[in-house]
Amino acid sequence: MNHQLFEPFYSIPSKQWKNRIQYELQGADYTTTLVWESLEGIKVRPFYHAEDREMLTIPTQTTQWSILQPIYIHEVEKSIQNALTSLQKGTESLYFTVPHAEIDLIQLLLALPQQGVYFFRCAFLDEAYLKRIAQWAEQKQYHIHFLVDPIHQLVTDGNWFHNITQDFNSVESLIRTHQSVQLVIDTQVYQNAGANHIQQIAYACSHLNEYLNRLPVIKQPIFVEVALGSNYFFEIAKLKAMRLLFDLIGQEYEEHQLDIKIIATPTKRNKTIYASKMNHMRTASECMSAILGGADYIANLPYDTLYRKDNFSSQQMARNQLLIFKEESYSHAVDNPTEGSYYLDYLTKQMAEKALDIFKQIEKAEGFITSLHQGTIQRKINESATKEQELFQINQEVLVGINVLASAKEQLHTQIELYPFVKQNPRKTLIVPLIEKRLAENIEQKRLTEETK
């Protein structure tokens, strides 16, 4: 930041500003009137001054981000068509979810441009399958990323793919023999299940630290998938604090070569099926937080993704949001666009310090996996989710079109193509899995029931 620009202006001390504000309050208490405390316990003041500037060393942040299109492979031919259309319409990289090992990824890749960037995330861990595709792709010089994360499988399913020993042995073998097989730290479930910002950062760090502890030398980039909510500045600071702590943790592992890449996606927790066009507004804020926070890849959510099957119209609208940010707002024109923001520096430092405390507590309790087995992580997230849900119930947490400005005339039951609520599947598991739940689900279920009477 070029401070010479401000030299001609008289600098007003922070204390003078505060005295003026106190005078304008006409006797009202400054702290109780203007200082508010977030769910994470961060006290936010009405203004920040150069005197409050936090001197942080955050890894270099670039805004050269890539537009990412998620594609779930139901049928290979349809996925190929969807992928080619997406690339033609402005998508820069593709993220395929592979549901089972019968999917022919070689057929898929042969139909796509060889110079493209392709991510593959399998819902299974089949070492032979992954090695065969990875070897073929590397020989043909395709730029692919096979993302593996058995800890995420444990967190969301309650069980490993196979068992802890076999899963980690498979991951070790894969990343040792193939550069295209890489770790991903999928933290989306923490946000979507109701964890607050501090918890998300801390659990992401602990999640990463388990792999660094258990695996040999890691030379490939490590990807971190993050879900972003609508608290604009807090989400920017969350990404910055993550990078700060990842860098700090990496310094303790000289044998690893940490290169962190962030994949950001809007959260589903605040999305709604009623007044679903409001989801456009939410994703716009969330994608902008991702850009300013320094995400490397950004995938947007279509406004109707909760209750409609994939369709070209809503996918194109979601993609166009990112194209506008990239091509018309010049958001990629400068690096470190938030540098010099005293408020963001303060938030980043607060989040990093508080998350580091939680991270240390988890490590003292023998690590993240042990804490999951003990139920500590699940209990803490449930407590945060409950607090947020209670605020939503009394309209202090607002979702426009649901608990504020709701239209009683809107009828939706004939448009539902996908089940948009929590699905219960009771079974025996090693741990209690984390369940993603949206804030509006109870109200929406009640309204749908009333529609069909």
CSV table of C-alpha atoms in Angstrom, one decimal:
chain,number,residue,atom,x,y,z
A,1,MET,CA,0.0,0.0,0.0
A,2,ASN,CA,1.5,3.4,-1.0
A,3,HIS,CA,1.2,5.5,2.1
A,4,GLN,CA,2.6,8.6,0.2
A,5,LEU,CA,-0.9,9.0,-1.3
A,6,PHE,CA,-2.2,10.1,2.0
A,7,GLU,CA,0.6,12.3,3.2
A,8,PRO,CA,-1.2,15.6,2.2
A,9,PHE,CA,-4.2,14.7,4.5
A,10,TYR,CA,-4.3,15.4,8.2
A,11,SER,CA,-4.3,12.2,10.2
A,12,ILE,CA,-7.0,12.0,12.9
A,13,PRO,CA,-6.1,9.8,15.9
A,14,SER,CA,-8.3,6.8,16.7
A,15,LYS,CA,-9.1,8.3,20.1
A,16,GLN,CA,-10.5,11.5,18.5
A,17,TRP,CA,-12.8,9.5,16.2
A,18,LYS,CA,-14.1,7.5,19.2
A,19,ASN,CA,-14.7,10.7,21.2
A,20,ARG,CA,-16.7,12.2,18.3
A,21,ILE,CA,-18.8,9.0,17.9
A,22,GLN,CA,-19.4,9.0,21.7
A,23,TYR,CA,-20.6,12.6,21.5
A,24,GLU,CA,-23.0,11.8,18.6
A,25,LEU,CA,-24.5,9.0,20.6
A,26,GLN,CA,-25.8,11.6,23.1
A,27,GLY,CA,-25.1,9.5,26.2
A,28,ALA,CA,-25.8,6.0,24.8
A,29,ASP,CA,-23.1,3.5,25.7
A,30,TYR,CA,-20.5,3.1,22.9
A,31,THR,CA,-19.8,-0.6,23.6
A,32,THR,CA,-23.4,-1.9,23.9
A,33,THR,CA,-24.7,0.3,21.1
A,34,LEU,CA,-22.1,-0.1,18.4
A,35,VAL,CA,-19.9,-3.1,19.2
A,36,TRP,CA,-21.4,-6.4,18.3
A,37,GLU,CA,-20.1,-9.9,19.0
A,38,SER,CA,-20.2,-12.7,16.4
A,39,LEU,CA,-21.2,-16.3,17.1
A,40,GLU,CA,-17.4,-17.0,17.2
A,41,GLY,CA,-16.9,-14.5,20.0
A,42,ILE,CA,-15.2,-11.9,17.8
A,43,LYS,CA,-16.1,-8.4,18.9
A,44,VAL,CA,-16.6,-6.1,15.9
A,45,ARG,CA,-16.1,-2.4,16.3
A,46,PRO,CA,-17.7,0.4,14.2
A,47,PHE,CA,-14.4,1.6,12.8
A,48,TYR,CA,-10.8,0.5,12.4
A,49,HIS,CA,-7.8,2.8,12.3
A,50,ALA,CA,-4.2,2.6,11.2
A,51,GLU,CA,-3.3,2.4,14.9
A,52,ASP,CA,-5.1,-0.9,15.0
A,53,ARG,CA,-3.4,-2.4,12.1
A,54,GLU,CA,-2.4,-6.0,12.6
A,55,MET,CA,1.0,-6.9,11.0
A,56,LEU,CA,0.4,-10.3,9.4
A,57,THR,CA,2.5,-12.3,7.2
A,58,ILE,CA,0.0,-14.1,4.9
A,59,PRO,CA,1.3,-16.2,2.0
A,60,THR,CA,1.1,-14.4,-1.3
A,61,GLN,CA,-2.5,-14.2,-2.5
A,62,THR,CA,-3.3,-14.1,-6.2
A,63,THR,CA,-6.5,-13.4,-8.0
A,64,GLN,CA,-5.7,-15.5,-11.0
A,65,TRP,CA,-8.5,-17.8,-10.2
A,66,SER,CA,-10.2,-20.4,-12.5
A,67,ILE,CA,-13.9,-20.9,-13.2
A,68,LEU,CA,-14.7,-24.5,-12.2
A,69,GLN,CA,-17.7,-26.5,-13.3
A,70,PRO,CA,-18.9,-29.5,-11.2
A,71,ILE,CA,-20.3,-32.4,-13.2
A,72,TYR,CA,-21.8,-35.6,-11.6
A,73,ILE,CA,-21.3,-38.5,-14.0
A,74,HIS,CA,-24.6,-40.3,-14.3
A,75,GLU,CA,-23.9,-41.4,-17.9
A,76,VAL,CA,-20.6,-40.9,-19.7
A,77,GLU,CA,-22.1,-39.6,-23.0
A,78,LYS,CA,-24.3,-37.0,-21.3
A,79,SER,CA,-21.4,-35.9,-19.1
A,80,ILE,CA,-19.2,-35.5,-22.2
A,81,GLN,CA,-21.8,-33.2,-23.8
A,82,ASN,CA,-22.3,-31.2,-20.6
A,83,ALA,CA,-18.5,-30.8,-20.3
A,84,LEU,CA,-18.0,-29.7,-23.9
A,85,THR,CA,-20.8,-27.2,-23.6
A,86,SER,CA,-19.5,-25.8,-20.3
A,87,LEU,CA,-16.0,-25.3,-21.8
A,88,GLN,CA,-17.5,-23.6,-24.9
A,89,LYS,CA,-19.5,-21.3,-22.6
A,90,GLY,CA,-16.5,-20.1,-20.5
A,91,THR,CA,-15.7,-22.8,-18.0
A,92,GLU,CA,-11.9,-23.1,-17.5
A,93,SER,CA,-11.7,-26.3,-15.5
A,94,LEU,CA,-14.0,-29.3,-14.8
A,95,TYR,CA,-14.7,-31.2,-11.6
A,96,PHE,CA,-16.2,-34.6,-12.1
A,97,THR,CA,-17.7,-36.7,-9.4
A,98,VAL,CA,-17.3,-40.4,-10.1
A,99,PRO,CA,-20.0,-42.5,-8.3
A,100,HIS,CA,-18.7,-46.0,-9.1
A,101,ALA,CA,-15.8,-47.9,-10.7
A,102,GLU,CA,-17.8,-48.9,-13.8
A,103,ILE,CA,-17.5,-45.4,-15.2
A,104,ASP,CA,-15.1,-45.4,-18.2
A,105,LEU,CA,-13.0,-42.3,-17.6
A,106,ILE,CA,-10.7,-43.1,-20.5
A,107,GLN,CA,-13.7,-42.7,-22.8
A,108,LEU,CA,-14.6,-39.5,-21.1
A,109,LEU,CA,-11.1,-38.0,-21.4
A,110,LEU,CA,-10.7,-39.0,-25.1
A,111,ALA,CA,-13.7,-36.8,-25.9
A,112,LEU,CA,-12.3,-33.8,-24.1
A,113,PRO,CA,-9.6,-31.3,-25.1
A,114,GLN,CA,-6.2,-32.7,-24.0
A,115,GLN,CA,-5.0,-29.3,-22.7
A,116,GLY,CA,-7.9,-28.9,-20.3
A,117,VAL,CA,-7.7,-29.1,-16.5
A,118,TYR,CA,-9.8,-31.9,-15.0
A,119,PHE,CA,-10.5,-32.9,-11.4
A,120,PHE,CA,-11.9,-36.3,-10.5
A,121,ARG,CA,-13.4,-37.2,-7.1
A,122,CYS,CA,-14.4,-40.8,-6.7
A,123,ALA,CA,-17.0,-41.9,-4.2
A,124,PHE,CA,-14.9,-45.0,-3.6
A,125,LEU,CA,-11.2,-45.9,-3.1
A,126,ASP,CA,-10.2,-48.5,-5.6
A,127,GLU,CA,-6.4,-48.4,-5.9
A,128,ALA,CA,-6.2,-50.5,-9.1
A,129,TYR,CA,-8.8,-48.4,-10.9
A,130,LEU,CA,-7.2,-45.1,-9.9
A,131,LYS,CA,-3.7,-46.3,-10.9
A,132,ARG,CA,-4.9,-47.6,-14.3
A,133,ILE,CA,-6.6,-44.2,-15.2
A,134,ALA,CA,-3.7,-42.1,-13.7
A,135,GLN,CA,-1.1,-44.1,-15.6
A,136,TRP,CA,-3.0,-43.7,-18.9
A,137,ALA,CA,-3.6,-40.0,-18.4
A,138,GLU,CA,0.0,-39.3,-17.5
A,139,GLN,CA,1.2,-41.2,-20.6
A,140,LYS,CA,-1.2,-39.2,-22.8
A,141,GLN,CA,-0.2,-36.0,-21.1
A,142,TYR,CA,-3.6,-35.1,-19.8
A,143,HIS,CA,-3.6,-32.5,-16.9
A,144,ILE,CA,-5.8,-34.3,-14.4
A,145,HIS,CA,-6.1,-34.3,-10.6
A,146,PHE,CA,-7.4,-37.4,-8.8
A,147,LEU,CA,-8.5,-36.1,-5.4
A,148,VAL,CA,-8.5,-38.5,-2.5
A,149,ASP,CA,-9.7,-37.8,1.1
A,150,PRO,CA,-10.5,-40.9,3.2
A,151,ILE,CA,-10.9,-38.7,6.3
A,152,HIS,CA,-13.8,-36.9,4.6
A,153,GLN,CA,-15.3,-40.4,3.9
A,154,LEU,CA,-15.2,-41.1,7.7
A,155,VAL,CA,-16.6,-37.7,8.6
A,156,THR,CA,-19.6,-37.9,6.3
A,157,ASP,CA,-20.3,-41.6,6.1
A,158,GLY,CA,-19.3,-42.7,9.6
A,159,ASN,CA,-17.0,-45.4,8.1
A,160,TRP,CA,-13.8,-45.6,6.1
A,161,PHE,CA,-13.9,-46.8,2.5
A,162,HIS,CA,-12.3,-50.1,3.8
A,163,ASN,CA,-10.5,-49.5,7.1
A,164,ILE,CA,-8.1,-46.9,8.4
A,165,THR,CA,-5.0,-49.0,7.6
A,166,GLN,CA,-6.0,-50.0,4.1
A,167,ASP,CA,-7.2,-46.6,3.2
A,168,PHE,CA,-4.0,-44.9,4.3
A,169,ASN,CA,-1.9,-47.5,2.6
A,170,SER,CA,-3.8,-47.0,-0.6
A,171,VAL,CA,-3.4,-43.3,-0.5
A,172,GLU,CA,0.3,-43.6,0.3
A,173,SER,CA,0.9,-45.9,-2.6
A,174,LEU,CA,-1.1,-43.7,-5.0
A,175,ILE,CA,0.6,-40.4,-4.2
A,176,ARG,CA,4.0,-42.1,-4.2
A,177,THR,CA,3.6,-43.5,-7.7
A,178,HIS,CA,1.4,-41.0,-9.5
A,179,GLN,CA,1.8,-37.2,-9.5
A,180,SER,CA,-1.8,-36.9,-10.7
A,181,VAL,CA,-3.2,-38.4,-7.5
A,182,GLN,CA,-3.4,-35.7,-4.9
A,183,LEU,CA,-4.8,-35.1,-1.4
A,184,VAL,CA,-7.9,-33.0,-0.9
A,185,ILE,CA,-8.9,-31.6,2.5
A,186,ASP,CA,-12.7,-31.4,2.0
A,187,THR,CA,-14.0,-29.0,4.7
A,188,GLN,CA,-17.4,-28.2,3.1
A,189,VAL,CA,-19.2,-30.6,5.4
A,190,TYR,CA,-18.1,-28.6,8.5
A,191,GLN,CA,-19.7,-25.4,7.2
A,192,ASN,CA,-22.8,-27.1,5.8
A,193,ALA,CA,-23.3,-28.9,9.1
A,194,GLY,CA,-23.3,-25.7,11.0
A,195,ALA,CA,-19.7,-25.1,12.2
A,196,ASN,CA,-18.8,-21.5,12.8
A,197,HIS,CA,-15.8,-19.8,11.1
A,198,ILE,CA,-13.3,-20.5,13.8
A,199,GLN,CA,-14.2,-24.2,13.9
A,200,GLN,CA,-14.0,-24.6,10.1
A,201,ILE,CA,-10.5,-23.2,10.1
A,202,ALA,CA,-9.4,-25.3,13.1
A,203,TYR,CA,-10.9,-28.5,11.7
A,204,ALA,CA,-9.4,-27.9,8.3
A,205,CYS,CA,-5.9,-27.5,10.0
A,206,SER,CA,-6.4,-30.7,12.0
A,207,HIS,CA,-7.7,-32.6,9.0
A,208,LEU,CA,-4.6,-31.5,7.1
A,209,ASN,CA,-2.3,-32.3,10.0
A,210,GLU,CA,-3.5,-35.9,10.2
A,211,TYR,CA,-2.3,-36.5,6.6
A,212,LEU,CA,1.0,-34.8,7.2
A,213,ASN,CA,1.5,-37.0,10.3
A,214,ARG,CA,0.5,-40.3,8.7
A,215,LEU,CA,1.9,-40.0,5.2
A,216,PRO,CA,5.5,-39.9,3.9
A,217,VAL,CA,6.9,-37.1,1.7
A,218,ILE,CA,4.1,-35.2,-0.1
A,219,LYS,CA,5.3,-33.3,-3.2
A,220,GLN,CA,2.0,-32.8,-5.1
A,221,PRO,CA,-0.2,-29.8,-4.4
A,222,ILE,CA,-2.8,-30.3,-1.7
A,223,PHE,CA,-6.3,-29.1,-2.5
A,224,VAL,CA,-8.6,-27.7,0.1
A,225,GLU,CA,-12.3,-27.6,-0.6
A,226,VAL,CA,-14.1,-24.8,1.3
A,227,ALA,CA,-17.8,-23.8,1.5
A,228,LEU,CA,-18.5,-20.1,1.9
A,229,GLY,CA,-21.5,-18.5,3.6
A,230,SER,CA,-23.0,-15.0,3.3
A,231,ASN,CA,-21.0,-13.2,6.1
A,232,TYR,CA,-19.0,-11.4,3.4
A,233,PHE,CA,-16.0,-10.1,5.3
A,234,PHE,CA,-15.8,-13.0,7.7
A,235,GLU,CA,-15.6,-15.4,4.7
A,236,ILE,CA,-12.8,-13.4,3.2
A,237,ALA,CA,-10.9,-13.5,6.5
A,238,LYS,CA,-11.6,-17.2,6.9
A,239,LEU,CA,-9.7,-18.0,3.7
A,240,LYS,CA,-6.8,-15.7,4.6
A,241,ALA,CA,-6.6,-17.2,8.1
A,242,MET,CA,-6.6,-20.7,6.6
A,243,ARG,CA,-3.6,-19.9,4.4
A,244,LEU,CA,-1.9,-18.3,7.3
A,245,LEU,CA,-2.2,-21.4,9.5
A,246,PHE,CA,-1.6,-23.9,6.7
A,247,ASP,CA,1.7,-22.1,6.1
A,248,LEU,CA,2.5,-22.2,9.9
A,249,ILE,CA,1.8,-25.9,10.0
A,250,GLY,CA,3.8,-26.6,6.9
A,251,GLN,CA,6.9,-25.0,8.5
A,252,GLU,CA,6.8,-27.9,11.0
A,253,TYR,CA,7.1,-30.5,8.3
A,254,GLU,CA,10.3,-29.9,6.4
A,255,GLU,CA,10.0,-33.2,4.6
A,256,HIS,CA,6.8,-32.1,2.9
A,257,GLN,CA,6.6,-29.5,0.1
A,258,LEU,CA,3.3,-27.8,0.9
A,259,ASP,CA,1.6,-26.1,-2.0
A,260,ILE,CA,-2.0,-25.3,-1.0
A,261,LYS,CA,-4.7,-24.8,-3.6
A,262,ILE,CA,-8.2,-23.7,-2.5
A,263,ILE,CA,-11.4,-24.8,-4.3
A,264,ALA,CA,-14.3,-22.6,-3.1
A,265,THR,CA,-18.0,-23.2,-3.5
A,266,PRO,CA,-21.0,-21.4,-2.0
A,267,THR,CA,-22.6,-23.1,1.0
A,268,LYS,CA,-25.9,-25.0,0.8
A,269,ARG,CA,-26.7,-24.1,4.4
A,270,ASN,CA,-28.4,-20.8,3.6
A,271,LYS,CA,-29.9,-21.8,0.3
A,272,THR,CA,-33.7,-22.1,0.0
A,273,ILE,CA,-36.2,-23.8,-2.3
A,274,TYR,CA,-38.8,-21.1,-1.8
A,275,ALA,CA,-37.8,-17.7,-3.2
A,276,SER,CA,-35.0,-19.6,-4.8
A,277,LYS,CA,-34.1,-16.7,-7.0
A,278,MET,CA,-32.7,-15.1,-3.9
A,279,ASN,CA,-30.0,-17.8,-4.0
A,280,HIS,CA,-28.5,-15.7,-6.9
A,281,MET,CA,-27.9,-12.9,-4.5
A,282,ARG,CA,-26.3,-15.2,-1.9
A,283,THR,CA,-24.0,-16.9,-4.3
A,284,ALA,CA,-22.9,-13.5,-5.7
A,285,SER,CA,-21.7,-12.5,-2.3
A,286,GLU,CA,-20.1,-15.8,-1.6
A,287,CYS,CA,-18.2,-16.0,-4.9
A,288,MET,CA,-16.9,-12.5,-4.4
A,289,SER,CA,-15.7,-13.5,-0.9
A,290,ALA,CA,-13.9,-16.4,-2.5
A,291,ILE,CA,-12.2,-14.1,-5.1
A,292,LEU,CA,-11.0,-11.6,-2.5
A,293,GLY,CA,-10.1,-14.3,-0.1
A,294,GLY,CA,-7.7,-15.8,-2.6
A,295,ALA,CA,-9.4,-19.0,-3.8
A,296,ASP,CA,-7.6,-20.7,-6.8
A,297,TYR,CA,-10.7,-22.4,-8.2
A,298,ILE,CA,-14.3,-21.2,-7.8
A,299,ALA,CA,-17.4,-23.3,-8.5
A,300,ASN,CA,-20.8,-21.7,-8.3
A,301,LEU,CA,-24.1,-23.3,-7.3
A,302,PRO,CA,-27.2,-23.0,-9.6
A,303,TYR,CA,-30.1,-21.2,-7.8
A,304,ASP,CA,-32.3,-24.4,-8.1
A,305,THR,CA,-29.7,-27.0,-7.4
A,306,LEU,CA,-31.5,-28.2,-4.3
A,307,TYR,CA,-34.7,-29.3,-5.9
A,308,ARG,CA,-34.1,-29.6,-9.7
A,309,LYS,CA,-31.9,-31.9,-11.7
A,310,ASP,CA,-29.0,-30.4,-13.6
A,311,ASN,CA,-30.2,-28.1,-16.4
A,312,PHE,CA,-28.5,-25.9,-18.9
A,313,SER,CA,-30.4,-22.7,-18.0
A,314,SER,CA,-29.6,-22.5,-14.3
A,315,GLN,CA,-26.0,-23.8,-14.9
A,316,GLN,CA,-25.4,-21.0,-17.4
A,317,MET,CA,-26.7,-18.4,-15.0
A,318,ALA,CA,-24.4,-19.6,-12.3
A,319,ARG,CA,-21.5,-19.6,-14.7
A,320,ASN,CA,-22.3,-16.2,-16.0
A,321,GLN,CA,-22.0,-14.8,-12.4
A,322,LEU,CA,-18.4,-15.9,-12.4
A,323,LEU,CA,-17.8,-14.7,-15.9
A,324,ILE,CA,-19.0,-11.2,-14.9
A,325,PHE,CA,-16.7,-11.2,-11.9
A,326,LYS,CA,-13.7,-12.2,-14.0
A,327,GLU,CA,-14.3,-10.4,-17.3
A,328,GLU,CA,-16.3,-7.3,-16.4
A,329,SER,CA,-15.4,-6.4,-12.9
A,330,TYR,CA,-11.6,-6.8,-13.4
A,331,SER,CA,-11.4,-8.7,-10.1
A,332,HIS,CA,-8.4,-10.6,-11.4
A,333,ALA,CA,-6.4,-7.5,-12.3
A,334,VAL,CA,-4.5,-7.1,-9.1
A,335,ASP,CA,-3.0,-9.4,-6.5
A,336,ASN,CA,-3.8,-9.0,-2.8
A,337,PRO,CA,-6.8,-6.7,-3.4
A,338,THR,CA,-7.7,-6.6,0.3
A,339,GLU,CA,-4.2,-5.5,1.4
A,340,GLY,CA,-4.4,-2.4,3.7
A,341,SER,CA,-7.9,-3.2,5.1
A,342,TYR,CA,-7.5,-2.8,8.9
A,343,TYR,CA,-10.8,-4.5,9.5
A,344,LEU,CA,-9.9,-7.6,7.4
A,345,ASP,CA,-6.5,-7.8,9.0
A,346,TYR,CA,-8.1,-7.7,12.5
A,347,LEU,CA,-10.6,-10.4,11.6
A,348,THR,CA,-7.9,-12.6,10.0
A,349,LYS,CA,-5.7,-12.4,13.1
A,350,GLN,CA,-8.7,-13.0,15.5
A,351,MET,CA,-9.8,-16.1,13.5
A,352,ALA,CA,-6.3,-17.5,13.2
A,353,GLU,CA,-5.5,-17.1,16.9
A,354,LYS,CA,-8.8,-18.6,18.0
A,355,ALA,CA,-8.6,-21.5,15.5
A,356,LEU,CA,-5.0,-22.2,16.5
A,357,ASP,CA,-6.2,-22.6,20.1
A,358,ILE,CA,-8.8,-25.2,19.1
A,359,PHE,CA,-6.2,-26.9,16.8
A,360,LYS,CA,-3.8,-27.3,19.8
A,361,GLN,CA,-6.6,-28.7,22.0
A,362,ILE,CA,-7.4,-31.3,19.3
A,363,GLU,CA,-3.7,-32.3,19.0
A,364,LYS,CA,-3.4,-32.6,22.8
A,365,ALA,CA,-6.4,-35.0,22.6
A,366,GLU,CA,-4.4,-37.2,20.2
A,367,GLY,CA,-5.5,-35.7,16.9
A,368,PHE,CA,-8.5,-35.2,14.7
A,369,ILE,CA,-9.5,-38.8,14.1
A,370,THR,CA,-9.4,-39.6,17.8
A,371,SER,CA,-11.6,-36.5,18.5
A,372,LEU,CA,-14.1,-37.8,15.9
A,373,HIS,CA,-14.2,-41.2,17.5
A,374,GLN,CA,-14.8,-39.5,20.9
A,375,GLY,CA,-17.6,-37.4,19.4
A,376,THR,CA,-16.0,-34.1,20.4
A,377,ILE,CA,-16.0,-32.6,16.9
A,378,GLN,CA,-19.6,-33.6,16.2
A,379,ARG,CA,-20.7,-32.2,19.6
A,380,LYS,CA,-19.0,-28.8,19.0
A,381,ILE,CA,-20.5,-28.4,15.5
A,382,ASN,CA,-23.9,-29.4,16.8
A,383,GLU,CA,-23.7,-26.7,19.5
A,384,SER,CA,-22.8,-24.0,16.9
A,385,ALA,CA,-25.5,-25.2,14.5
A,386,THR,CA,-28.1,-25.1,17.2
A,387,LYS,CA,-27.2,-21.5,18.2
A,388,GLU,CA,-27.5,-20.4,14.5
A,389,GLN,CA,-30.8,-22.3,14.1
A,390,GLU,CA,-32.2,-20.6,17.2
A,391,LEU,CA,-31.3,-17.2,15.8
A,392,PHE,CA,-33.0,-18.1,12.6
A,393,GLN,CA,-36.2,-19.1,14.5
A,394,ILE,CA,-36.4,-15.7,16.1
A,395,ASN,CA,-35.6,-13.9,12.8
A,396,GLN,CA,-32.2,-12.6,14.0
A,397,GLU,CA,-30.7,-14.7,11.3
A,398,VAL,CA,-32.5,-13.7,8.1
A,399,LEU,CA,-33.2,-15.6,4.9
A,400,VAL,CA,-35.2,-13.3,2.7
A,401,GLY,CA,-38.3,-15.1,1.3
A,402,ILE,CA,-38.3,-17.6,4.1
A,403,ASN,CA,-38.5,-16.0,7.6
A,404,VAL,CA,-38.7,-12.4,6.3
A,405,LEU,CA,-40.8,-11.2,3.3
A,406,ALA,CA,-42.1,-14.7,2.5
A,407,SER,CA,-44.7,-15.0,-0.2
A,408,ALA,CA,-47.6,-17.2,0.9
A,409,LYS,CA,-48.8,-17.4,-2.8
A,410,GLU,CA,-45.7,-19.3,-4.0
A,411,GLN,CA,-46.5,-22.9,-4.8
A,412,LEU,CA,-43.5,-25.3,-5.3
A,413,HIS,CA,-44.6,-28.9,-4.8
A,414,THR,CA,-45.1,-29.6,-8.5
A,415,GLN,CA,-41.6,-28.4,-9.3
A,416,ILE,CA,-39.7,-30.7,-6.9
A,417,GLU,CA,-37.5,-33.1,-8.9
A,418,LEU,CA,-34.9,-33.8,-6.1
A,419,TYR,CA,-35.5,-34.5,-2.4
A,420,PRO,CA,-34.1,-31.3,-0.8
A,421,PHE,CA,-34.0,-32.3,2.8
A,422,VAL,CA,-31.8,-34.3,5.2
A,423,LYS,CA,-32.0,-38.0,4.3
A,424,GLN,CA,-31.8,-40.5,7.2
A,425,ASN,CA,-30.1,-43.8,6.7
A,426,PRO,CA,-29.7,-45.5,10.1
A,427,ARG,CA,-26.9,-48.1,10.1
A,428,LYS,CA,-23.9,-49.2,12.2
A,429,THR,CA,-21.0,-46.8,11.9
A,430,LEU,CA,-17.6,-46.3,13.6
A,431,ILE,CA,-18.4,-42.7,14.4
A,432,VAL,CA,-21.5,-40.5,14.4
A,433,PRO,CA,-21.3,-38.9,10.9
A,434,LEU,CA,-21.7,-35.2,10.3
A,435,ILE,CA,-25.1,-34.4,8.7
A,436,GLU,CA,-25.5,-31.4,6.5
A,437,LYS,CA,-28.7,-29.4,7.2
A,438,ARG,CA,-30.0,-26.2,5.8
A,439,LEU,CA,-31.5,-23.5,8.1
A,440,ALA,CA,-34.8,-23.3,6.2
A,441,GLU,CA,-35.6,-27.0,6.1
A,442,ASN,CA,-38.2,-27.1,8.8
A,443,ILE,CA,-40.1,-24.1,7.4
A,444,GLU,CA,-39.9,-25.5,3.9
A,445,GLN,CA,-41.2,-29.0,4.9
A,446,LYS,CA,-44.1,-27.4,6.7
A,447,ARG,CA,-45.0,-25.3,3.7
A,448,LEU,CA,-44.8,-28.2,1.3
A,449,THR,CA,-47.0,-30.3,3.5
A,450,GLU,CA,-49.6,-27.5,3.6
A,451,GLU,CA,-49.5,-27.2,-0.2
A,452,THR,CA,-50.5,-30.8,-0.7
A,453,LYS,CA,-53.4,-30.8,1.7
